[in-house]
Short mmCIF file of C-alpha atoms and ligand atoms in Angstrom, two decimals:
data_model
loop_
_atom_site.label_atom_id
_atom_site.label_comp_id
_atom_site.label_asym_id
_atom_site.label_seq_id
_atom_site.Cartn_x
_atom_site.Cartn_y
_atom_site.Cartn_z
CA UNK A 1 99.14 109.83 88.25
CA UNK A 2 99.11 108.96 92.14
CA UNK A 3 95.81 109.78 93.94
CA UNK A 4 94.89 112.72 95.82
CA UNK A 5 95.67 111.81 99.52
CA UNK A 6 91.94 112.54 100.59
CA UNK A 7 90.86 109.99 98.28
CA UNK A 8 93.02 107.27 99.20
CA UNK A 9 92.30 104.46 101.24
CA UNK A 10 94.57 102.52 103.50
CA UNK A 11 95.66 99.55 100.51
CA UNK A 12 96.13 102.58 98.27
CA UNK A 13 98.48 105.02 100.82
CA UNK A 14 100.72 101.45 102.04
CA UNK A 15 101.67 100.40 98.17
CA UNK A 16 102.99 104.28 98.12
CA UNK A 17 104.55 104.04 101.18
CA UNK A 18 105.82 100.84 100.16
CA UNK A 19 107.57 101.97 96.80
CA UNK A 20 108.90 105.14 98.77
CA UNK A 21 110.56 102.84 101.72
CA UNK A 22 113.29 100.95 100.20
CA UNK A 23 113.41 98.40 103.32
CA UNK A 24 116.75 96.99 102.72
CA UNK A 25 118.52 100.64 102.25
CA UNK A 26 119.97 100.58 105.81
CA UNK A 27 120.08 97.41 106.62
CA UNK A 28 120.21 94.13 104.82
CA UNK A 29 118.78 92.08 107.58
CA UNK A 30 115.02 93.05 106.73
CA UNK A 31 114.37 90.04 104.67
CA UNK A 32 110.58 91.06 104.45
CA UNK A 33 109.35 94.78 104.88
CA UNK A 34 105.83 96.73 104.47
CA UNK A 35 103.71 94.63 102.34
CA UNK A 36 103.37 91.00 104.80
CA UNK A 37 101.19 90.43 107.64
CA UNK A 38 104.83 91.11 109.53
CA UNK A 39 108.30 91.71 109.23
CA UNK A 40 110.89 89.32 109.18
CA UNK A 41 114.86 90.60 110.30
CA UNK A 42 117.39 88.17 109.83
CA UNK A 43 119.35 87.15 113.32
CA UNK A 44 122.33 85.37 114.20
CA UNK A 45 122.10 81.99 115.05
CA UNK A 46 120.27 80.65 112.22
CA UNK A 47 116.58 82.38 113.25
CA UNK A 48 114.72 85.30 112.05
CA UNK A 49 112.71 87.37 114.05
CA UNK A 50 108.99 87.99 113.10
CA UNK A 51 108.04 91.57 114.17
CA UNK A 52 104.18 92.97 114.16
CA UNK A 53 102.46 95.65 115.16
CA UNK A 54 98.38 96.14 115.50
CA UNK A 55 96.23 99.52 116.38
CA UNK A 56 93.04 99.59 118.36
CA UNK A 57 90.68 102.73 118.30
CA UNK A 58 87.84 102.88 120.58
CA UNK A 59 84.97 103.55 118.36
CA UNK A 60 86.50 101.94 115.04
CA UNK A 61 87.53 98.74 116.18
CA UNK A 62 85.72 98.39 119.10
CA UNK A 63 82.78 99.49 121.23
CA UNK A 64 83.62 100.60 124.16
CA UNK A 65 79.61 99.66 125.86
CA UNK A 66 79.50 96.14 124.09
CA UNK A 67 83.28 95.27 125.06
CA UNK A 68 84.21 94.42 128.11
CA UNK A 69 87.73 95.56 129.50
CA UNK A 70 88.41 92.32 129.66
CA UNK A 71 87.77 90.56 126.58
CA UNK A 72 89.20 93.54 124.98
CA UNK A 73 92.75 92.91 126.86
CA UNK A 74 92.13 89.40 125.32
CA UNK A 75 91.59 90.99 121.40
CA UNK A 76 94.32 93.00 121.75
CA UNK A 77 96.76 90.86 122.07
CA UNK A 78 95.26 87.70 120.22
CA UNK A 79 94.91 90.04 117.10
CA UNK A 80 98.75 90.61 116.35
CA UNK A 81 99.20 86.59 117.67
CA UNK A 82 97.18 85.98 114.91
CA UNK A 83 99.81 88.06 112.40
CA UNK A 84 102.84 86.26 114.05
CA UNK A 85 101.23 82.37 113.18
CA UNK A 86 100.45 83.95 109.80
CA UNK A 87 103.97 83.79 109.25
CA UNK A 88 104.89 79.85 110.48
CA UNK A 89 106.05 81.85 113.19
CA UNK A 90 106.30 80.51 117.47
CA UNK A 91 105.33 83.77 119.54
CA UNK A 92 108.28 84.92 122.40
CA UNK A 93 107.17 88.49 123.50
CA UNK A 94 105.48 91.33 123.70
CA UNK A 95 105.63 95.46 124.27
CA UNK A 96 102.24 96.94 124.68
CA UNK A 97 101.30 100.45 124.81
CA UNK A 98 98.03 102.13 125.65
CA UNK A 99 96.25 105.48 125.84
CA UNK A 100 92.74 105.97 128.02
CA UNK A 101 90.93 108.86 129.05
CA UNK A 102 91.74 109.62 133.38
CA UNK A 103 88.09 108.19 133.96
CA UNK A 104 89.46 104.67 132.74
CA UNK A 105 92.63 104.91 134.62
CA UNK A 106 90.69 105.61 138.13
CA UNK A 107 88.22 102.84 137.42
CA UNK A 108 88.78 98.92 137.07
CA UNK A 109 89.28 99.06 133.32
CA UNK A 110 93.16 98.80 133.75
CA UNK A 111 93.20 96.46 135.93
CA UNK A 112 90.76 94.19 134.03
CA UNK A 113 92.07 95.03 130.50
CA UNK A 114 96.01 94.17 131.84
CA UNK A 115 94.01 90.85 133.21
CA UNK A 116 92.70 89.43 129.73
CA UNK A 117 95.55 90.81 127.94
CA UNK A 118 98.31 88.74 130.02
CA UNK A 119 96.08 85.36 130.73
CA UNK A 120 96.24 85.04 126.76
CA UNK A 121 100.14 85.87 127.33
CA UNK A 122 100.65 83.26 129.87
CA UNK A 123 98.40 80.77 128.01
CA UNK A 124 101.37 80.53 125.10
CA UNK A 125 104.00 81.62 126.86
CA UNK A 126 104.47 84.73 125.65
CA UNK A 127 106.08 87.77 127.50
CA UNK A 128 105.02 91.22 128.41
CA UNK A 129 108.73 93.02 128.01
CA UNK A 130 107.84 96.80 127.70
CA UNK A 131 105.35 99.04 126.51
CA UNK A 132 103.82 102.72 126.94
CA UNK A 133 101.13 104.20 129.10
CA UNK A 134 99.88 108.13 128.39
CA UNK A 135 96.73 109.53 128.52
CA UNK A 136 94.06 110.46 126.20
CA UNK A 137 91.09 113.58 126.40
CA UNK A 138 88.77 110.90 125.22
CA UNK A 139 88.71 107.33 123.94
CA UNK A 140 90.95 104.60 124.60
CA UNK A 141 93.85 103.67 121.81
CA UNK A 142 95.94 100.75 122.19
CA UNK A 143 99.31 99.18 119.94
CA UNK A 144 99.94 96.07 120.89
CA UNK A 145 103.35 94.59 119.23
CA UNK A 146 104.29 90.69 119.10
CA UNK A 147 107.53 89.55 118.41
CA UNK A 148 108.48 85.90 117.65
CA UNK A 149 110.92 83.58 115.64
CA UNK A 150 111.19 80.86 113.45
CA UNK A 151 114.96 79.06 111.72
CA UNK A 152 116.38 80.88 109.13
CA UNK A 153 114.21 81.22 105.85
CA UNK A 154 111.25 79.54 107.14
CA UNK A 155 108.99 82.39 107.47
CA UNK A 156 105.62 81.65 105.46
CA UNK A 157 105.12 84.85 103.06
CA UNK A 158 102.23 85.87 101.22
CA UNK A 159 104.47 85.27 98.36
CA UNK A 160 104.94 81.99 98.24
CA UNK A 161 102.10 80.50 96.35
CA UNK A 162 102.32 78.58 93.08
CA UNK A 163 99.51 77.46 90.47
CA UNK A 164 98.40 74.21 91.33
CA UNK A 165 98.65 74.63 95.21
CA UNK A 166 95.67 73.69 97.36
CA UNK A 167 93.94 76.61 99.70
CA UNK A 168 93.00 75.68 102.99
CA UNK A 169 91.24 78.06 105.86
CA UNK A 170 91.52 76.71 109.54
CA UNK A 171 88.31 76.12 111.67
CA UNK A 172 85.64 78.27 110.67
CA UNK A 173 83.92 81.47 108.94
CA UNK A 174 81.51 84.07 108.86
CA UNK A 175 80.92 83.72 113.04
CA UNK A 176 82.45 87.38 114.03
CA UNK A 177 80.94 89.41 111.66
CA UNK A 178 77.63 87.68 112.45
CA UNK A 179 78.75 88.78 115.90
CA UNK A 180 79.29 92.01 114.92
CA UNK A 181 75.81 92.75 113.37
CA UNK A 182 74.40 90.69 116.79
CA UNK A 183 76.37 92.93 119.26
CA UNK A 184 74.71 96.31 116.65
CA UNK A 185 71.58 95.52 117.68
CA UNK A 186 72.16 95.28 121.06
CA UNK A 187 73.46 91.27 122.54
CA UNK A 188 75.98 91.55 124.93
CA UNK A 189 78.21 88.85 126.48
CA UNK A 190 77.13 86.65 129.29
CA UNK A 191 80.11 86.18 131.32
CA UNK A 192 83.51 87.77 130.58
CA UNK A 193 85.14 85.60 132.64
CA UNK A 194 84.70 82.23 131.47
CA UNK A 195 87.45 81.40 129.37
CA UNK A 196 85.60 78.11 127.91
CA UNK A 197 86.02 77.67 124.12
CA UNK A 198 82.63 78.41 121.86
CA UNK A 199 80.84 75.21 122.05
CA UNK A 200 79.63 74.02 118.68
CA UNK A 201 75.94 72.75 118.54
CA UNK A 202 77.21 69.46 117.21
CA UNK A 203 78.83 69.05 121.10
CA UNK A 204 75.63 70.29 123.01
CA UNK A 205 72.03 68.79 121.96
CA UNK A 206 70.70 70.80 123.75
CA UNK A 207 72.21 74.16 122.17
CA UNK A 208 69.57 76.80 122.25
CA UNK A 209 69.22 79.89 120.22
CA UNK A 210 70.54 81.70 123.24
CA UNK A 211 73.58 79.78 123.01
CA UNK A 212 74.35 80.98 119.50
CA UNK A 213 74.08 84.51 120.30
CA UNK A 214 76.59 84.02 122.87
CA UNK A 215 79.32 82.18 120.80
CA UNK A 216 78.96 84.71 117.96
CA UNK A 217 78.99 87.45 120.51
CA UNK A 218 82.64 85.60 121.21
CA UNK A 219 83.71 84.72 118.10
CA UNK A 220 83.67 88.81 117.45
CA UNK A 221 84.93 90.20 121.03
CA UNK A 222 87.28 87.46 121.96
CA UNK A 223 89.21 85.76 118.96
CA UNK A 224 91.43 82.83 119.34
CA UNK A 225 94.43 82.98 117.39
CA UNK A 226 95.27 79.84 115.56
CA UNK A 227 99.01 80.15 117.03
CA UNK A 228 99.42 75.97 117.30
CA UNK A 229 98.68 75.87 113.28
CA UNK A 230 100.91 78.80 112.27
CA UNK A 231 103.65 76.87 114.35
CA UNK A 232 103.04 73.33 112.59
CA UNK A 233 102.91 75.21 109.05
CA UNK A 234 105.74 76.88 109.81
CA UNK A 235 108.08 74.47 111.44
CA UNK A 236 107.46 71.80 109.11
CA UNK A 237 107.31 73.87 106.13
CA UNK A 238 104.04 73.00 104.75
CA UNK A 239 102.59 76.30 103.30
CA UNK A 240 103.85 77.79 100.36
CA UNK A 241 102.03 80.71 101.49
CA UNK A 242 99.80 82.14 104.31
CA UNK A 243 97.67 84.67 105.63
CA UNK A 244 95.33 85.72 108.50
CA UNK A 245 91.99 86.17 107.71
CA UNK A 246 91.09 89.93 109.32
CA UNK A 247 89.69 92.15 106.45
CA UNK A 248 87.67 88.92 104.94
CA UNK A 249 88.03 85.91 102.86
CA UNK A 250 87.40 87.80 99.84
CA UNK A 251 90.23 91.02 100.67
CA UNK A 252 92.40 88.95 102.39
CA UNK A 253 92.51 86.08 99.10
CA UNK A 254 93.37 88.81 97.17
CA UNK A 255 96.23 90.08 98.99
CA UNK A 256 97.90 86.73 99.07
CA UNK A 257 97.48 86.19 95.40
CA UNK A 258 98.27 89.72 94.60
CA UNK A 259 101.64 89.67 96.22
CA UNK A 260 102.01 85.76 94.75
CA UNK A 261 101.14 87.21 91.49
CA UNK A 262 98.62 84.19 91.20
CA UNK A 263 94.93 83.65 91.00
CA UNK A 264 92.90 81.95 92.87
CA UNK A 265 89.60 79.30 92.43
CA UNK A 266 87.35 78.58 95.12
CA UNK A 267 84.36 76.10 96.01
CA UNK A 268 81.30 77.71 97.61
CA UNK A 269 79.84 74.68 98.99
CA UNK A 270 83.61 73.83 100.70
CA UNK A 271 83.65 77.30 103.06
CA UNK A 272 83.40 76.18 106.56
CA UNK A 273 80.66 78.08 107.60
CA UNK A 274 80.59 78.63 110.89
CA UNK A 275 77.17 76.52 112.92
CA UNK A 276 75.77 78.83 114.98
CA UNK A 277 75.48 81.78 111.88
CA UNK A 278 74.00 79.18 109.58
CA UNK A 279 71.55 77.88 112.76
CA UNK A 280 70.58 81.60 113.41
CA UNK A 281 71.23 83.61 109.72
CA UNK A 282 68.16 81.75 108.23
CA UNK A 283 65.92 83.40 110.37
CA UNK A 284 67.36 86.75 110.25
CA UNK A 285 67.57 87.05 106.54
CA UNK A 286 71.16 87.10 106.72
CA UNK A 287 73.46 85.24 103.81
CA UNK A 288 75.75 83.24 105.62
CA UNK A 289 78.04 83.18 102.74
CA UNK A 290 78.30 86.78 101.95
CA UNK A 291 79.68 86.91 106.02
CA UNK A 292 82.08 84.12 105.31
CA UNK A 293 83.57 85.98 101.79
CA UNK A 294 83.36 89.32 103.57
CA UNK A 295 82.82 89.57 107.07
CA UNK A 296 86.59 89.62 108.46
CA UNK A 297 87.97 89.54 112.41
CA UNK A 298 87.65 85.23 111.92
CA UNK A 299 91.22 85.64 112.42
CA UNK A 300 91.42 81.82 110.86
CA UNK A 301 94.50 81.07 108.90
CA UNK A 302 94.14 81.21 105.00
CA UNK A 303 96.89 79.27 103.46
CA UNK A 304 98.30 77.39 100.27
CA UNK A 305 100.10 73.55 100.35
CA UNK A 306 102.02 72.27 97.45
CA UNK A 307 100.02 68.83 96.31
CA UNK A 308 102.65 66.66 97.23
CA UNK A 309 102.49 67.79 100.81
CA UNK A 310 98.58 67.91 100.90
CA UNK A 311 99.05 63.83 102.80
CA UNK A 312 101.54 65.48 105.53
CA UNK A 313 98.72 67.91 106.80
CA UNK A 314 97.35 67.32 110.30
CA UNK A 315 93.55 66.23 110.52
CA UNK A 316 93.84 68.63 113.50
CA UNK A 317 95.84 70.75 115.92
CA UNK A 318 94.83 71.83 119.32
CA UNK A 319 91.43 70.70 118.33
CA UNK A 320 91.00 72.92 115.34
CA UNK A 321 90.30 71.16 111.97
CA UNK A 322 91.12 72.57 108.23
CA UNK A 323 89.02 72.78 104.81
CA UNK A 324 90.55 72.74 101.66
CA UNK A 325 88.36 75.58 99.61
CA UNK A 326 89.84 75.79 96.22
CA UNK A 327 93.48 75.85 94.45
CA UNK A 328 95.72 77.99 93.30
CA UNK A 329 95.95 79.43 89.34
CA UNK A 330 98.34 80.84 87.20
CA UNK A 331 95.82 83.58 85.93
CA UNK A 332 96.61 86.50 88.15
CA UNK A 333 94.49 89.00 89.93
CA UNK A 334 91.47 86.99 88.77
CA UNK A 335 89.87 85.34 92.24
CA UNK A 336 86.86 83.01 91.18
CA UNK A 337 84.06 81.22 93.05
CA UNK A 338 81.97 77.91 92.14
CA UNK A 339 78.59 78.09 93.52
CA UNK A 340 76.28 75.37 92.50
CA UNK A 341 76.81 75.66 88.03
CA UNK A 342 77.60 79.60 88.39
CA UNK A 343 81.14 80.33 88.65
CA UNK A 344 82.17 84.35 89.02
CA UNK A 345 84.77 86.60 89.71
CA UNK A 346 84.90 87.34 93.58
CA UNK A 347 85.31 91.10 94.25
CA UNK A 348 87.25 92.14 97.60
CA UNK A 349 84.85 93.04 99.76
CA UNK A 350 85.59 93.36 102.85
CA UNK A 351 87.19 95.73 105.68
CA UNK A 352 89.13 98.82 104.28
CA UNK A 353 90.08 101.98 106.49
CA UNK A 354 89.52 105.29 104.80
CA UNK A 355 87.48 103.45 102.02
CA UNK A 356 85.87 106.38 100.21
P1 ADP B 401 97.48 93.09 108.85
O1 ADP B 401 96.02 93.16 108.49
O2 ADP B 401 98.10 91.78 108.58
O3 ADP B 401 97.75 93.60 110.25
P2 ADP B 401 97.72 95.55 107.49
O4 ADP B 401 96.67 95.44 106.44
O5 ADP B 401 97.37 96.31 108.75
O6 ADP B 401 98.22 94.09 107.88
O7 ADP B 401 99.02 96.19 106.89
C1 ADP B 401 99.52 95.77 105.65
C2 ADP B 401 101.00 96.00 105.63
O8 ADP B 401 101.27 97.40 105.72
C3 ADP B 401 101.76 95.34 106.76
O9 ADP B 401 102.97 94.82 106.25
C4 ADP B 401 102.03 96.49 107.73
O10 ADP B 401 103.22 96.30 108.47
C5 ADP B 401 102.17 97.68 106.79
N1 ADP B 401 101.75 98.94 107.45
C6 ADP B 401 100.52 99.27 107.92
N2 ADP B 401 100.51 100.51 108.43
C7 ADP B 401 101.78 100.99 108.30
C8 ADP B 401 102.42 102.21 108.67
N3 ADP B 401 101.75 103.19 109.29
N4 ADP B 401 103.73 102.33 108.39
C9 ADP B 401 104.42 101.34 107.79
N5 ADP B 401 103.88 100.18 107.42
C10 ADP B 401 102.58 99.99 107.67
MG1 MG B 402 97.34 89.86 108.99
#
């Protein structure tokens, strides 16, 4: 018996709206509907176009006094770039629409929000092509939508993965949420501005405490989507399956092996763990692990590589290295970590809407 809607949450309500929404019943060029982390609609000239779509409501997924207009131009966009390389896909353009209260419109947020939103644009060539503005009696709410396009068939699904298949994460974990919980009790960013990549403490002896605060600060308010690695997966067909991490290891696992119909084995000890939480968590009684399984908003790339094409994986692209974390297994919906001699089953844990 389906679920009263008031007790649904937001995995629940999209597998009804999924079974309701036959996606091919007007068209047969939707070659992948509700269900990925984007659409893919087949196209003439042998490429498919990637379609995705992502919400941000003041007050849920952001704070409006920690964020500034800025970075949040930045998130907005980098969080649906980070959908489009989940799919192997090469980002071409972009509609965005937005909602703010008068007050926002007659001060510099628009001006500073349009700023960050199109230097990430410009910075891989995507293009602002439309969009919406309207205005709100209070809070600011903003869709940002990302279209891109890779050849024919070569769209990386959730799907995809096989037992046996190695899992791989790109860069590193657990920094935003720690961000998160910093930015709840009260750090703020230094300097908006500076568009400088996080520096590691490993690249600074000299890396204070400070320091930390401020990259995890960031990691959380100004994510960089791993757009050069979704391209390289993509393009040369290396994943057999992908997807972005933005719920948490743990959720997001699951929803790759769920629609895979797989299960999944992971390595404690082999989750890149991001420096500066492991540098500061210690001293704040904080479990860096439990924010690498089930933090979320890493937006890293969590993906699967048949063995024989393990040897064709880059060490690195634009600077951004890879950890393999555990393979694939034939068992499905059973997700299990290795730490140390204890091996158990890893719940998902991490971001829902509506979670009751
Ligand atoms: P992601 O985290 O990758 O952005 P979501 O968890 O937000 O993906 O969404 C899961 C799937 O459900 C996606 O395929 C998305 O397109 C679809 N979806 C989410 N909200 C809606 C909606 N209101 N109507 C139709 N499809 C939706
Ligand atoms: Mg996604």
């Amino acid at each position: 018996m389906p679920l009263p809607a008031s007790l649904m949450n937001e995995f629940e309500f999209l597998d009804g709206l999924r079974r309701q929404t036959d996606s091919r019943r007007h068209s047969t060029r939707i070659l992948t509907g509700i269900g990925d982390d984007a659409s893919v609609i087949s196209e003439s000239g042998n490429r498919d176009l990637i379609v995705t779509t992502d919400l941000l409501v003041e007050g849920v997924d952001f704070r409006p006094e920690a964020t500034p207009a800025r970075l949040l131009g930045h998130k907005a966009l980098a969080v649906s770039l980070s959908d489009i390389a989940a799919m192997g896909a090469r980002p071409f353009w972009t509609f965005l629409s937005i909602g703010m209260p008068r007050e926002r419109w007659e001060d510099q947020f628009k001006d500073e929000f349009f700023g960050g939103y199109l230097a990430l644009a410009d910075h891989f060539g995507v293009t602002l092509s439309g969009g919406d503005v309207s205005e709100t009696r209070t809070g600011i709410v903003i869709d940002s939508i990302v279209l891109g396009e890779v050849n024919s068939g070569a769209a990386v699904k959730r799907s995809g993965a096989r037992a046996g298949d190695q899992i791989f994460v790109t860069g590193t974990l657990g920094g935003a949420a720690a961000g998160l919980k910093l930015i709840e009790n009260g750090a703020r960013v230094r300097n908006q501005h500076s568009d400088e990549p996080q520096v590691g403490i490993a690249a600074n002896a000299t890396h204070t405490d400070g320091d930390s605060i401020q990259s995890l600060v960031r990691r959380q308010l100004r994510p960089n989507p791993r757009t050069g690695w979704g391209i390289v997966l993509g393009e040369q067909q290396l994943a057999s399956a992908m997807i972005d991490l933005s719920d948490g290891l743990s959720s997001d696992l699951h929803h790759l092996c769920d629609e895979s119909h797989v299960g999944a084995s992971i390595d404690a000890a082999s989750i890149p763990l991001d420096d500066d939480v492991k540098r500061l968590c210690g001293r704040r009684a904080l479990d860096p692990l439990a924010l690498a399984l089930h933090g979320g908003e890493d937006f890293e790339l969590l993906f699967t590589v048949n063995p024989g094409n393990v040897a064709r994986l880059p060490k690195k692209v634009d600077g951004i290295a890879i950890s393999r974390i555990g393979e694939i297994t034939s068992e499905p919906r059973s997700v299990r970590i290795k730490e140390k001699d204890h091996l158990w089953e890893l719940a998902p844990e991490g971001y829902v809407h509506f979670h009751s």
